[in-house]
Amino acid sequence: MDPACFLPSHQFRGSALGLDMYKPPAKTGRTEQQQPKAVEPTRIITDPVTGRAYSKGRLLGKGGFARCYEMTDLSSSQTYAVKVIPHSRVAKPHQREKIINEIELHKDLHHKHIVKFSHHFEDLENIYIFLEHCSRKSLAHIWKSRHTLLEPEVRYYLKQIISALKYLHLKNILHRDLKLGNFFINENMELKVGDFGLAARQEPTDQRKKTICGTPNYLAPEVLLRQGHGPESDVWSLGCVMYTLLCGNPPFETSDLKETYKCIKHVTYTLPVFLSIPAKNLLMGILKRNPEDRLTLEEILHHEFFTKGYIPDKLPPSSCVMVPELNPPNPAKSLFVKVTKTLFGKRKSKVKKPPSEERDEISKLVTGLVKTSICRQLSHKTVEGNEVTPLCGQSPSSSPAETVAEEGSRKSVSRSIRGTTTSTSEVFEDCVTASAVIESAVGLLKNCLSTMPPAERNPASLACHEHFIWVSKWVDYSNKYGFGYQLSNRSIGVLFNDGTHMTLSANWKKVHYNLTNSKHFSFPASAVPEQLQEQMGVLQYFASYMEQHLMKGGDLPSIDEAGHLPLLLLQWVKTDQALLMLFSSGTFQVNFYNDHTKIIFSKPDHSCLLTYINRDRNSYTYKLSSIAELGCSPELQYRLKYILKLLLERADS
């Protein structure tokens, strides 16, 4: 009997239990009171046969048939992910048969990249299935935070999925529901394939199961056409997973389900231009209408996408929410290093322009890397590029402001730019430095936190105040080029990895270039010196993408550009919790990753203002002196203490 045959042909489910583990309930138009209520298990669960007791913890996910809880064995302190299925939900024989099928199949699987089945039991109310607990949730959560992954990350995860699939197929088992939500990540960033609610034994071709089951965006054409399931159907779903991770959405996804099915049946999809050639070729080799024409799992592993591409041995946990800093071999061969040498080499005048083919390659590289990796703050995305290539002698952890070009090279570029007829040059006296901004901020925060009384809420927000410039969008691409940002006055800036800074005015007509904090040049955007064309290209790509695709990070109003001199980003620092940006105006801003709150310190009238942008992107501005006098909410106080700690660490470094 097909485990999914009780479903009507138009219905699809991610598992026999109607559950994506670790997945929060979907929002619908129905109120919580209207939702059918499952019987909540008691706080302590006892196996009626062994007498072993378990403490029920937090809810990990829920679906139509089951809920998944974190549970701890009280005698051994072992933690499990436990599916809890009320008997009332599986009262019909075929429903119970599906659960028995899942248990019998899963408990016989033993592989490094498959979620481990521990044991199961039932009491008067529920059936309990104890599974390996994966603390970092699933690829679906990572995708939700990142939207797109780098090619090395995709290779890392796909290699583990393929390892599990080869094992399953050798045991004549088809998963039949491969999707991001069924790939779980443990504490060590190892992937585990899970949820075998739709899995089935492989049958001879003429006896293959023809029931449509799975997740619509990942269904193979032969499944939709009721031609039966085979291992090739799992390979198809694997291709859809690869596409989704690289491109940000499933290949056949549309707003209309019937149109999606039509696209799948005719294999109609688009390969974005930013994908690498090996990635495109691999996807085209997998997403073939005829199952026999698709690459096998072994052929996929031997494809140049894997054999000629960098695969990390391990990914850092931070990659769950932000782009990781990777260290592929031979970083000195990077194209960007070649560009940097061309721009800032000591013998610039003797260096020939790169051939047109190489210039085209550089242009395509920049286009592709930016499009695949740009961040959108509201969807938790941050960017650091495709494959990390630190500049000469630069450690991955050092910030761009700490990396400076060789003095001789700077002087050479300075003389070259001065020689152009379109540029103007200015030298600023008494320039603000990052250390000065940090020193001032530390003093203000220490004084505020030491004097403020306890309070449960923030003081009244200022109804009207002078507007200030802040960062509304940002792009961290420092492992190849630099850190880009859009200001509230709509100008765009990039602090490059060599310590130079370039700004594009809001109307895209004027460019400001700073060799140092004090040496400034400006020229029309149409007449950028040849020496800076490559940097200008990177800046324009950043600007175009942020303008077209990124959402503003708060409700503060935009302001007109004032004056002809740009606001300089002096230094930026990323921690595992927040991003700190220090500016030449003395303003500094801290963006917190987990809830997208932001705090901005500014001095528009020489009395420090603190602006707090909450998770709903609503902004509130207070005088810092008012907070010191009246106190603030525990939530804001926690952030202020964290910022002070962060600044003190920077001051000591």
XYZ file of C-alpha atoms in Angstrom, residues 377 398-404 410 428 431-435 437-438 469-478 481-487 489 491-504 512-520 539 542 546 565-574 579-591 599-601 647 650:
89
model
C 18.280 43.737 6.321
C 40.584 42.604 10.228
C 38.267 45.435 9.310
C 38.737 47.449 6.094
C 39.646 50.578 8.027
C 42.607 48.740 9.480
C 43.969 47.711 6.085
C 45.882 50.425 4.259
C 48.861 56.132 -2.592
C 40.881 68.772 5.828
C 39.943 65.400 10.904
C 37.745 63.220 13.071
C 39.208 59.752 13.598
C 37.542 56.481 14.543
C 39.392 56.442 17.864
C 34.508 58.897 17.929
C 34.939 55.809 20.126
C 22.141 61.244 8.289
C 22.048 57.512 9.048
C 22.615 54.210 7.226
C 19.374 52.908 5.711
C 20.858 50.039 3.661
C 24.188 48.246 3.697
C 26.226 45.604 1.912
C 29.135 43.736 3.480
C 31.308 42.429 0.656
C 34.617 42.841 2.453
C 35.834 44.496 -2.340
C 34.652 46.402 0.688
C 31.715 47.621 2.725
C 28.947 49.515 0.919
C 26.061 51.495 2.318
C 23.263 53.871 1.383
C 22.689 56.902 3.588
C 20.310 61.396 2.063
C 24.057 58.979 -1.364
C 26.047 55.747 -1.695
C 29.429 55.044 -0.119
C 31.972 52.234 -0.216
C 34.890 51.783 2.167
C 37.227 49.595 0.121
C 39.489 46.950 1.592
C 42.579 49.085 0.894
C 41.283 51.832 3.192
C 40.159 54.224 0.447
C 36.626 55.570 0.326
C 34.362 56.487 -2.589
C 30.962 58.174 -2.454
C 28.350 58.693 -5.158
C 33.971 61.900 -3.980
C 37.149 59.905 -3.468
C 39.232 59.838 -0.295
C 42.709 58.369 -0.274
C 42.829 58.994 3.461
C 40.612 60.611 6.050
C 42.094 63.975 5.103
C 42.895 63.780 1.363
C 39.754 64.332 -0.702
C 30.368 51.300 -6.442
C 26.360 48.301 -5.221
C 20.606 48.654 -3.158
C 31.709 67.040 1.197
C 30.618 63.456 1.898
C 30.064 61.748 5.202
C 32.921 59.251 5.578
C 32.607 55.804 7.062
C 35.696 55.651 9.270
C 35.381 52.099 10.523
C 32.915 49.241 10.776
C 33.006 46.245 13.075
C 30.913 43.072 12.964
C 27.214 45.707 13.231
C 28.913 48.938 14.380
C 29.536 51.839 11.969
C 31.542 54.960 12.881
C 31.317 58.138 10.767
C 33.372 61.292 10.312
C 30.493 63.432 11.647
C 30.860 61.759 15.043
C 27.651 59.801 14.401
C 27.762 56.064 15.015
C 25.165 53.400 14.384
C 24.657 49.861 15.695
C 22.412 47.355 13.890
C 20.521 52.495 17.604
C 21.954 55.726 16.210
C 23.912 58.303 18.217
C 33.244 50.215 22.076
C 37.561 48.532 20.124
